[in-house]
PDB file of N, CA and C in Angstrom:
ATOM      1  N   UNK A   1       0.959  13.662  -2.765  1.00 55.00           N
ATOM      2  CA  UNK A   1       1.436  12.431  -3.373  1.00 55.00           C
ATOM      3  C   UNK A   1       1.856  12.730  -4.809  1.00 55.00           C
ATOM      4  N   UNK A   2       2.686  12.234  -5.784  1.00 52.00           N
ATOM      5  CA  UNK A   2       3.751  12.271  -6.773  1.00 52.00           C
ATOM      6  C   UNK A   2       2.524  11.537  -7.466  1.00 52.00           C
ATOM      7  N   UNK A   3       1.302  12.054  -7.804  1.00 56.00           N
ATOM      8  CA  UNK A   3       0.337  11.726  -9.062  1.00 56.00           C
ATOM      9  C   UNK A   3       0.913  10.869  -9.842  1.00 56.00           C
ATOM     10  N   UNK A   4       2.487  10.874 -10.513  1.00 63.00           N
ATOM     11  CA  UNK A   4       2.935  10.805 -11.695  1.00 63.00           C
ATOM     12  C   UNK A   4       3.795   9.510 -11.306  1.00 63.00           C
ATOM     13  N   UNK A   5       3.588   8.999 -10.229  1.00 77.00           N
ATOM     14  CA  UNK A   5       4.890   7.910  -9.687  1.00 77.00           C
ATOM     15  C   UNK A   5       3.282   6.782  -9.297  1.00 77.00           C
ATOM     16  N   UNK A   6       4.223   5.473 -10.168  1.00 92.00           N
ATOM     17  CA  UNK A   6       3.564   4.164  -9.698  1.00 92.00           C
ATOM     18  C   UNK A   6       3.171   3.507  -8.282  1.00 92.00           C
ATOM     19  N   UNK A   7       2.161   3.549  -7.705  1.00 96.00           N
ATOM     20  CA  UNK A   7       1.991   3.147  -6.573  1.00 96.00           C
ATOM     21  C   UNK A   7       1.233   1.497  -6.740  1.00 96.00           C
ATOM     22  N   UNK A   8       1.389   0.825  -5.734  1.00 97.00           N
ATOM     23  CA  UNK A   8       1.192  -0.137  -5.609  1.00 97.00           C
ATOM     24  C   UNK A   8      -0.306  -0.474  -4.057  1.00 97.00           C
ATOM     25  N   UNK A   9      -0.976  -0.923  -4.183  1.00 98.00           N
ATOM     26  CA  UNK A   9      -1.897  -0.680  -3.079  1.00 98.00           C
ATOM     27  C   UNK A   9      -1.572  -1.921  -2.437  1.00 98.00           C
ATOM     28  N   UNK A  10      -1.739  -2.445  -0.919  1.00 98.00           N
ATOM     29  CA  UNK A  10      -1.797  -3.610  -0.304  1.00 98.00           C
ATOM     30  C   UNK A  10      -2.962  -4.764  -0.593  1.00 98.00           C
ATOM     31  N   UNK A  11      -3.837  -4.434  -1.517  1.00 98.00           N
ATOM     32  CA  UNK A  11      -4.843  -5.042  -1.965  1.00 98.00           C
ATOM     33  C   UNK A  11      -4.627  -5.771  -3.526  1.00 98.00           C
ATOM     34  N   UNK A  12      -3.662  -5.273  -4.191  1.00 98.00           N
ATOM     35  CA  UNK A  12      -2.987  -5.176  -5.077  1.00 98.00           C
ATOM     36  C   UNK A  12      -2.243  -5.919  -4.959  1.00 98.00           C
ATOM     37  N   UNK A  13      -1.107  -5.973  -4.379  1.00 98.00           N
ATOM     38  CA  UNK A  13       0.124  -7.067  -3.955  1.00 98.00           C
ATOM     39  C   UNK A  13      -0.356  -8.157  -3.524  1.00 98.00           C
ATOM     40  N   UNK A  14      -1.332  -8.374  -2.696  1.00 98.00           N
ATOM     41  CA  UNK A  14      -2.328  -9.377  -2.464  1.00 98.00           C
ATOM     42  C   UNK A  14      -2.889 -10.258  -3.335  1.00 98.00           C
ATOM     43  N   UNK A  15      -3.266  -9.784  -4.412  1.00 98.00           N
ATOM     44  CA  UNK A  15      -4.231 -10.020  -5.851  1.00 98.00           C
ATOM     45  C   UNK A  15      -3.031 -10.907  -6.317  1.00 98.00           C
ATOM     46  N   UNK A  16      -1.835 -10.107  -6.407  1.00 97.00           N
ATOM     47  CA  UNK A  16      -0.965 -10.353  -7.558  1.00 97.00           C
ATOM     48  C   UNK A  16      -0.060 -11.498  -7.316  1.00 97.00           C
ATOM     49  N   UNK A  17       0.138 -11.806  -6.171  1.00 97.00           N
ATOM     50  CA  UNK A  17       0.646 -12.819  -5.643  1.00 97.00           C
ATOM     51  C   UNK A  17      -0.197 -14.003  -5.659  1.00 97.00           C
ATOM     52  N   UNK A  18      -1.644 -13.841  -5.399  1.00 98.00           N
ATOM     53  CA  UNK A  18      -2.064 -14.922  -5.129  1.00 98.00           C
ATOM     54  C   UNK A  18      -2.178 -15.132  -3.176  1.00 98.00           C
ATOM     55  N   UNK A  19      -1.952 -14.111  -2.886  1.00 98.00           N
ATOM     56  CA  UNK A  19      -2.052 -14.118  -1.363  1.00 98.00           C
ATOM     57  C   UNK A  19      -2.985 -13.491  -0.474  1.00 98.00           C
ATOM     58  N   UNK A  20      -3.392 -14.306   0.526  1.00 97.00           N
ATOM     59  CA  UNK A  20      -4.755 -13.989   1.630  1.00 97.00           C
ATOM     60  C   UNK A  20      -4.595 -12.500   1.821  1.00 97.00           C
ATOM     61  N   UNK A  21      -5.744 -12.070   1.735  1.00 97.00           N
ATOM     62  CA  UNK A  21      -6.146 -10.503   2.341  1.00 97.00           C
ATOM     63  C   UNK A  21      -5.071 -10.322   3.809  1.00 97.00           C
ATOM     64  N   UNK A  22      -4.441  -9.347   3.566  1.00 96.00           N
ATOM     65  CA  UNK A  22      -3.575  -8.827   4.783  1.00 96.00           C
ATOM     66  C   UNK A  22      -2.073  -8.979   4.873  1.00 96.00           C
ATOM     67  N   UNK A  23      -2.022  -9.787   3.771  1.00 98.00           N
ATOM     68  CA  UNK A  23      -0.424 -10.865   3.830  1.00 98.00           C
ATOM     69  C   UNK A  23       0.281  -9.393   3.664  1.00 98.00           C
ATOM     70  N   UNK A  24       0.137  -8.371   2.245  1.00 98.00           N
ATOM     71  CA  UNK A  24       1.259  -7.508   2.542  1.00 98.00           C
ATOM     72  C   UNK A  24       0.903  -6.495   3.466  1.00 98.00           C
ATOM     73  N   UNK A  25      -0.358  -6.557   4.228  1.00 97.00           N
ATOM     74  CA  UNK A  25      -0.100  -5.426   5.046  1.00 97.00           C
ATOM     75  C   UNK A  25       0.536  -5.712   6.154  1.00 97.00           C
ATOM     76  N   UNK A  26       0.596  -6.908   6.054  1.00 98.00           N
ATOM     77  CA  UNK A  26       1.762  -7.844   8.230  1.00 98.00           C
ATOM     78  C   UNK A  26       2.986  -7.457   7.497  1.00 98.00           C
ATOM     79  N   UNK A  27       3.460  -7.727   5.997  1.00 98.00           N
ATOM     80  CA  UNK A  27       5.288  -7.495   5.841  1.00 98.00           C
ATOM     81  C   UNK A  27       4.980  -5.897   6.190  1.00 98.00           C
ATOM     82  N   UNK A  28       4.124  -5.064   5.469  1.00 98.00           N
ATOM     83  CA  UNK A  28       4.550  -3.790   5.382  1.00 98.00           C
ATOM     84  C   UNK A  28       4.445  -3.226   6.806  1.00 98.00           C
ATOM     85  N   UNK A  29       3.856  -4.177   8.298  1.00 98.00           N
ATOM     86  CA  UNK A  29       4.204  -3.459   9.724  1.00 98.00           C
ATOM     87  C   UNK A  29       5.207  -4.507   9.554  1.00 98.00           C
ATOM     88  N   UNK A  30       5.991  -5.161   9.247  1.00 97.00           N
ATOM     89  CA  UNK A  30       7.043  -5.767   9.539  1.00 97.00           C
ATOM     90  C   UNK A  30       7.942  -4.400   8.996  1.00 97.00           C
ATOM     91  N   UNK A  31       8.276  -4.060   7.790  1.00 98.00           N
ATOM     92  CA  UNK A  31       9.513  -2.696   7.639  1.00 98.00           C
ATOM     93  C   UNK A  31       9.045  -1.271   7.802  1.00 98.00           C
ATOM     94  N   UNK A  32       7.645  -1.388   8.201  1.00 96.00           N
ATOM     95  CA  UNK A  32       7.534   0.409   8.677  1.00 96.00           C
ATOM     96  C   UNK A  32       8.824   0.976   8.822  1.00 96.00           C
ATOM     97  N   UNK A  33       9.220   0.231  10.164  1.00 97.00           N
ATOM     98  CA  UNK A  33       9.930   1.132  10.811  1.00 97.00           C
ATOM     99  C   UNK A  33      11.384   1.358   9.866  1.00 97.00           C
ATOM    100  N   UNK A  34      11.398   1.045   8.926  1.00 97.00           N
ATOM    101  CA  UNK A  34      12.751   0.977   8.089  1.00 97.00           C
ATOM    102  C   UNK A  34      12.276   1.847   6.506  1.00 97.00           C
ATOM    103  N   UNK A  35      10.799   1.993   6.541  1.00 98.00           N
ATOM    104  CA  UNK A  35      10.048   3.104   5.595  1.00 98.00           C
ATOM    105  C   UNK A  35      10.148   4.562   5.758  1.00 98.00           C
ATOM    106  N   UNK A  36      10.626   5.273   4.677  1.00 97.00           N
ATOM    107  CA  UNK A  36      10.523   6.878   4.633  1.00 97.00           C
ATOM    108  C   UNK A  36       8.949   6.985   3.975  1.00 97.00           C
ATOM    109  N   UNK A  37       8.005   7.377   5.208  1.00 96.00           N
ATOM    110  CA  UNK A  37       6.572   8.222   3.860  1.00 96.00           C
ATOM    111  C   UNK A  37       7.407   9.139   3.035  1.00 96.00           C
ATOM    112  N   UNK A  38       6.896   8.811   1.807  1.00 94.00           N
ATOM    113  CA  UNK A  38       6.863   9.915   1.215  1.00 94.00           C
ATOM    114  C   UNK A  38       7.573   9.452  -0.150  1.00 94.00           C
ATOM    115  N   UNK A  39       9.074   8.329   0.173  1.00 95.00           N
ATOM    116  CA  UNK A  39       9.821   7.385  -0.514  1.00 95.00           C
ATOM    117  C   UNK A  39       9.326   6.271  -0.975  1.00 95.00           C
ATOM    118  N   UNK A  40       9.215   5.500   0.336  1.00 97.00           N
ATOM    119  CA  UNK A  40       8.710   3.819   0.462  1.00 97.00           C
ATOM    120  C   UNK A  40       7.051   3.737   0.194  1.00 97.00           C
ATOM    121  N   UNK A  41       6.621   5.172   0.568  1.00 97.00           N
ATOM    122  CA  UNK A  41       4.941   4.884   0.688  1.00 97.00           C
ATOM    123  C   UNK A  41       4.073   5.741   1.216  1.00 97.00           C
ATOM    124  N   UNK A  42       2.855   6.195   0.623  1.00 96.00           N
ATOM    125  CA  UNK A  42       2.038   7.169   1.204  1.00 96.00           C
ATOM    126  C   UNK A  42       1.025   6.844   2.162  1.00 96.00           C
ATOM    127  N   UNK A  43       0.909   7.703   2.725  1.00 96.00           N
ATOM    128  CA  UNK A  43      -0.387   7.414   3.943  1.00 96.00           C
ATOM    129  C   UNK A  43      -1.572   8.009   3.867  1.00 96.00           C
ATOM    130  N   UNK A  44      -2.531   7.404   3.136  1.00 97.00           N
ATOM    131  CA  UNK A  44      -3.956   8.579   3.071  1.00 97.00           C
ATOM    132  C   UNK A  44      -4.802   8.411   4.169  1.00 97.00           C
ATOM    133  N   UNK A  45      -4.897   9.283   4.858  1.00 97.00           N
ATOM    134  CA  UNK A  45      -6.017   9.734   6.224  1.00 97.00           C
ATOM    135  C   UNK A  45      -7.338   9.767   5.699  1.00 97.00           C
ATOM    136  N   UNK A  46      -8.427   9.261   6.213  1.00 97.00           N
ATOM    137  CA  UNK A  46      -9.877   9.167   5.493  1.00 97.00           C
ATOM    138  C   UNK A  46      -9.989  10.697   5.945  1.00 97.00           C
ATOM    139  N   UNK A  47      -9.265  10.746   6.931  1.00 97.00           N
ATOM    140  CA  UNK A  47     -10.026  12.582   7.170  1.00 97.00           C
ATOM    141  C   UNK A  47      -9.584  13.606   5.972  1.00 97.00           C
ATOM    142  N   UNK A  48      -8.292  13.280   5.831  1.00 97.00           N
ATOM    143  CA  UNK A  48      -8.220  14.774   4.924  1.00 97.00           C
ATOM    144  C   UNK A  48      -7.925  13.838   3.265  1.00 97.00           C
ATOM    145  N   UNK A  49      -7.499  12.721   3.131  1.00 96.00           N
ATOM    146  CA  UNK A  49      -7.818  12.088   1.793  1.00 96.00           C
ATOM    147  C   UNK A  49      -8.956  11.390   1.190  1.00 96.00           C
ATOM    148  N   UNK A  50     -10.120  11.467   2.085  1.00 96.00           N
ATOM    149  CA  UNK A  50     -11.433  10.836   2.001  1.00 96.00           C
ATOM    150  C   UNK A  50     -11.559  10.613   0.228  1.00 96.00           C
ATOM    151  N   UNK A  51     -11.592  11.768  -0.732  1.00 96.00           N
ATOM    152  CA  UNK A  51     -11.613  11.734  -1.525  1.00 96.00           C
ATOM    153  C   UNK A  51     -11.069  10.699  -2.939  1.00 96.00           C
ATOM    154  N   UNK A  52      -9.992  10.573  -2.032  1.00 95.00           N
ATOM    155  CA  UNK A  52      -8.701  10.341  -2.823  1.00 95.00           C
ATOM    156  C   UNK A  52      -9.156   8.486  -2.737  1.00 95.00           C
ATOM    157  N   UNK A  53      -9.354   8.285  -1.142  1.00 96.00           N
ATOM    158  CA  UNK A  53      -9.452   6.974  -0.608  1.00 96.00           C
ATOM    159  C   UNK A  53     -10.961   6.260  -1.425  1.00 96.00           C
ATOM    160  N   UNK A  54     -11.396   7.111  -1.407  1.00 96.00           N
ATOM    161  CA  UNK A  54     -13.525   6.920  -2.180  1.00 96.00           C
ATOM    162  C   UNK A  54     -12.957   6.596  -3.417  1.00 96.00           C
ATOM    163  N   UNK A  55     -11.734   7.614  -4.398  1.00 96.00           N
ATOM    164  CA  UNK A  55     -11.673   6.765  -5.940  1.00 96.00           C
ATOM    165  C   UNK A  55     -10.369   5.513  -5.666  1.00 96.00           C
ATOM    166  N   UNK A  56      -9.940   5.394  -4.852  1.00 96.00           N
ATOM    167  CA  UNK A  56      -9.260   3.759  -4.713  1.00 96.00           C
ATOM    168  C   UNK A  56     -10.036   2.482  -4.473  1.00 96.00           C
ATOM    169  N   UNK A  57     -11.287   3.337  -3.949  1.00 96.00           N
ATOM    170  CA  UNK A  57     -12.269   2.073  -3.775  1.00 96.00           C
ATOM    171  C   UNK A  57     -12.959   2.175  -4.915  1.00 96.00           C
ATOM    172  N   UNK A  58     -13.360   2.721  -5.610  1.00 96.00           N
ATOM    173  CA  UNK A  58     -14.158   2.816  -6.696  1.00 96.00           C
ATOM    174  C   UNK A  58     -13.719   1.724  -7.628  1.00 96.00           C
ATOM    175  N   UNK A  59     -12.475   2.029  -7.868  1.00 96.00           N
ATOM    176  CA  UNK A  59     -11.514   1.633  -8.656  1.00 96.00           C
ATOM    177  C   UNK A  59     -11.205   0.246  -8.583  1.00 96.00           C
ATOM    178  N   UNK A  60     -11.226   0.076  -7.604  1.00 97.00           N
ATOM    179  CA  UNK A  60     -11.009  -1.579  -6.648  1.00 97.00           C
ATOM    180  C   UNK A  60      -9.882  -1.666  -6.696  1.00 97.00           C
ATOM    181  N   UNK A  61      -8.838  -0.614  -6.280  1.00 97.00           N
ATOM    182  CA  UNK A  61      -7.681  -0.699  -5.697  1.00 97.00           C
ATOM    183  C   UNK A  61      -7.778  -0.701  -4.379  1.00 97.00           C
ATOM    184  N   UNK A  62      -8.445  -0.821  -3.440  1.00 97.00           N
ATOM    185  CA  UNK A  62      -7.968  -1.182  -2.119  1.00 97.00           C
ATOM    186  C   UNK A  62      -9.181  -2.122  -1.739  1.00 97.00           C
ATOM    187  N   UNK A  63      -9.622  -2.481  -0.477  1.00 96.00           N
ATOM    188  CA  UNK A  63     -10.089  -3.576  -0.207  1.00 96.00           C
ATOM    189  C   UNK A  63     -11.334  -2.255   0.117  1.00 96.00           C
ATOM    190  N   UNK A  64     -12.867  -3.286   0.252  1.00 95.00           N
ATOM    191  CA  UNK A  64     -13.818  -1.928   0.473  1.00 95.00           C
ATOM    192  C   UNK A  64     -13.434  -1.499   1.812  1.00 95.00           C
ATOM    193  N   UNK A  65     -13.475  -2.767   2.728  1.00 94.00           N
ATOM    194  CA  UNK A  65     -13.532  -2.284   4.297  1.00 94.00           C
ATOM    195  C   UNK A  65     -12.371  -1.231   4.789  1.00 94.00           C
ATOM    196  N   UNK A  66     -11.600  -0.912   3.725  1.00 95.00           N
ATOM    197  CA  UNK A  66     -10.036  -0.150   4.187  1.00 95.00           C
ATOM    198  C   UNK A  66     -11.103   1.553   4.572  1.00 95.00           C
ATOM    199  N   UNK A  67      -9.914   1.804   5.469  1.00 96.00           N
ATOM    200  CA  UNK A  67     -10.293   3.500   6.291  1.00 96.00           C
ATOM    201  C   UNK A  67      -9.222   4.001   5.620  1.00 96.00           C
ATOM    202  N   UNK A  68      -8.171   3.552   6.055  1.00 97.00           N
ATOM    203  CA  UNK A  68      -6.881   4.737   6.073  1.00 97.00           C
ATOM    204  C   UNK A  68      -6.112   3.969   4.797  1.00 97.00           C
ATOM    205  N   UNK A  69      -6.183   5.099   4.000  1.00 97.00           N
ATOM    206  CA  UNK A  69      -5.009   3.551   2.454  1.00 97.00           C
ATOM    207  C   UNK A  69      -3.853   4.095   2.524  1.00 97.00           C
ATOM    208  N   UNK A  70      -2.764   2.714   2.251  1.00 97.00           N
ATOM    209  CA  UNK A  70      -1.345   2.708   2.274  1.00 97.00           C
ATOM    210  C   UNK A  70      -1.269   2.505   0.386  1.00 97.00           C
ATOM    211  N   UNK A  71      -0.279   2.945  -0.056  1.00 97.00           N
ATOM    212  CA  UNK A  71       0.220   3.016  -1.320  1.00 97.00           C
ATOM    213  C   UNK A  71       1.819   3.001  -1.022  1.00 97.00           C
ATOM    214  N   UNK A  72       2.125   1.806  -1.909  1.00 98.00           N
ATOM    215  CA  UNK A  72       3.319   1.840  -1.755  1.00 98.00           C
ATOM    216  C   UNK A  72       4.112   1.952  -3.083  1.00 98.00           C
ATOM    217  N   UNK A  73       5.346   2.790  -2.888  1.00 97.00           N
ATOM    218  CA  UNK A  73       5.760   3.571  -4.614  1.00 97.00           C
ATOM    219  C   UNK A  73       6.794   1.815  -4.748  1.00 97.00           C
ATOM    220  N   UNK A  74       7.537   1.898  -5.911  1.00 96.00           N
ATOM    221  CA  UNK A  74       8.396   1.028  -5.799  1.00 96.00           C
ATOM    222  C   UNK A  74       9.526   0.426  -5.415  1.00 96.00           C
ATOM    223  N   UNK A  75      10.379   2.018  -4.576  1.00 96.00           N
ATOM    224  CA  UNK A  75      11.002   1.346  -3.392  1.00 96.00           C
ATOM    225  C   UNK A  75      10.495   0.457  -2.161  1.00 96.00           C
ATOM    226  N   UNK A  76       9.182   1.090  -1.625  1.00 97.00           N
ATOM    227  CA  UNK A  76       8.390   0.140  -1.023  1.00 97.00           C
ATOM    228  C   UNK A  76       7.640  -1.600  -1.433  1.00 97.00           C
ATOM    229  N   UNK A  77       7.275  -1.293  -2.615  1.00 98.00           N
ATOM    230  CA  UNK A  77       6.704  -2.767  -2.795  1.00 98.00           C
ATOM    231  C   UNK A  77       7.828  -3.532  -2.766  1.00 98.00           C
ATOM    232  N   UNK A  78       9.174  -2.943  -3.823  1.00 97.00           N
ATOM    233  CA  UNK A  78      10.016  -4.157  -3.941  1.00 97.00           C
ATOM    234  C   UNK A  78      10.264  -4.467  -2.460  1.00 97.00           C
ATOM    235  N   UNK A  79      10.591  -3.753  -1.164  1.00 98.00           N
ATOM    236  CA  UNK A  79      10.953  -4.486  -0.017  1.00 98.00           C
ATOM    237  C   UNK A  79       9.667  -5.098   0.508  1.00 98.00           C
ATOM    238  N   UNK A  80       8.652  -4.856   0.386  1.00 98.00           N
ATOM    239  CA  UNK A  80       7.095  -5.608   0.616  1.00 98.00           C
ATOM    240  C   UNK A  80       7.587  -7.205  -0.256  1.00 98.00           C
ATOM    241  N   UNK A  81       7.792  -7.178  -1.557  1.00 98.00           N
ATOM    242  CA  UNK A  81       7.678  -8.607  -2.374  1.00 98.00           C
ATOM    243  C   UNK A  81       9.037  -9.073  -2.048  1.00 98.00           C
ATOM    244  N   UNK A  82      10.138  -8.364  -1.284  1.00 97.00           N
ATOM    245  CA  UNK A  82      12.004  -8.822  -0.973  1.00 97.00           C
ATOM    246  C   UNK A  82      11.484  -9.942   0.576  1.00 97.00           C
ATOM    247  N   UNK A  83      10.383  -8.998   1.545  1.00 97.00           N
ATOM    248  CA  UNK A  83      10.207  -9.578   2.418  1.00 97.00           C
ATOM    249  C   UNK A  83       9.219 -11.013   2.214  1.00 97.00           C
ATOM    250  N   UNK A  84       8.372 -10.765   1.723  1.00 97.00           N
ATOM    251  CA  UNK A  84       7.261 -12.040   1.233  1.00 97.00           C
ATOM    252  C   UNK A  84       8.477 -13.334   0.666  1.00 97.00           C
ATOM    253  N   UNK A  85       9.042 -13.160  -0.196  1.00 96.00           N
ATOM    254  CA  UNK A  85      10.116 -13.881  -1.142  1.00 96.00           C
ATOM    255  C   UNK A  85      10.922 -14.718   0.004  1.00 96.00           C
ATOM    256  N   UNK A  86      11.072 -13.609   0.994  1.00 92.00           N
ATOM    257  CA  UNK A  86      12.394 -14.023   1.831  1.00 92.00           C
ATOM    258  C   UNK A  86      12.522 -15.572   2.139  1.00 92.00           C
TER     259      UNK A  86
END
């Protein structure tokens, strides 16, 4: 992951809106399929990002109960907050 590039968490967009737990994670399976990982958004695996996922929770960037965390850079959120808006 691009350490140095703004990510946005689904727990986060949630907060910031003012919207129920999950709201951006239904848009963000709404444009998966129109998402590049790597562009639109990273995928941390508890298996091999466990680490990574333990300081997002620490942090209270993601929700506690999350396994697998989505981060989305800012090509991704803006179509996450383009779709919410819509």
């Amino acid at each position: 992951m691009a350490k140095t590039q703004k990510t946005w968490s689904l727990k986060e967009i949630d907060q910031a809106r003012g919207d129920q737990k999950g709201t951006a994670f239904l848009a963000f399976k709404q444009l998966k399929d129109s998402f590049d990982e790597g562009r639109d958004f990273y995928y941390l695996s508890s298996a091999e990002d466990g680490a990574e996922i333990e300081k997002l929770r620490a942090s209270d960037r993601i929700y506690a109960t999350t396994v697998n965390a989505i981060l989305l850079t800012e090509n991704g959120y803006s179509a996450v907050v383009d779709y919410l808006d819509g």
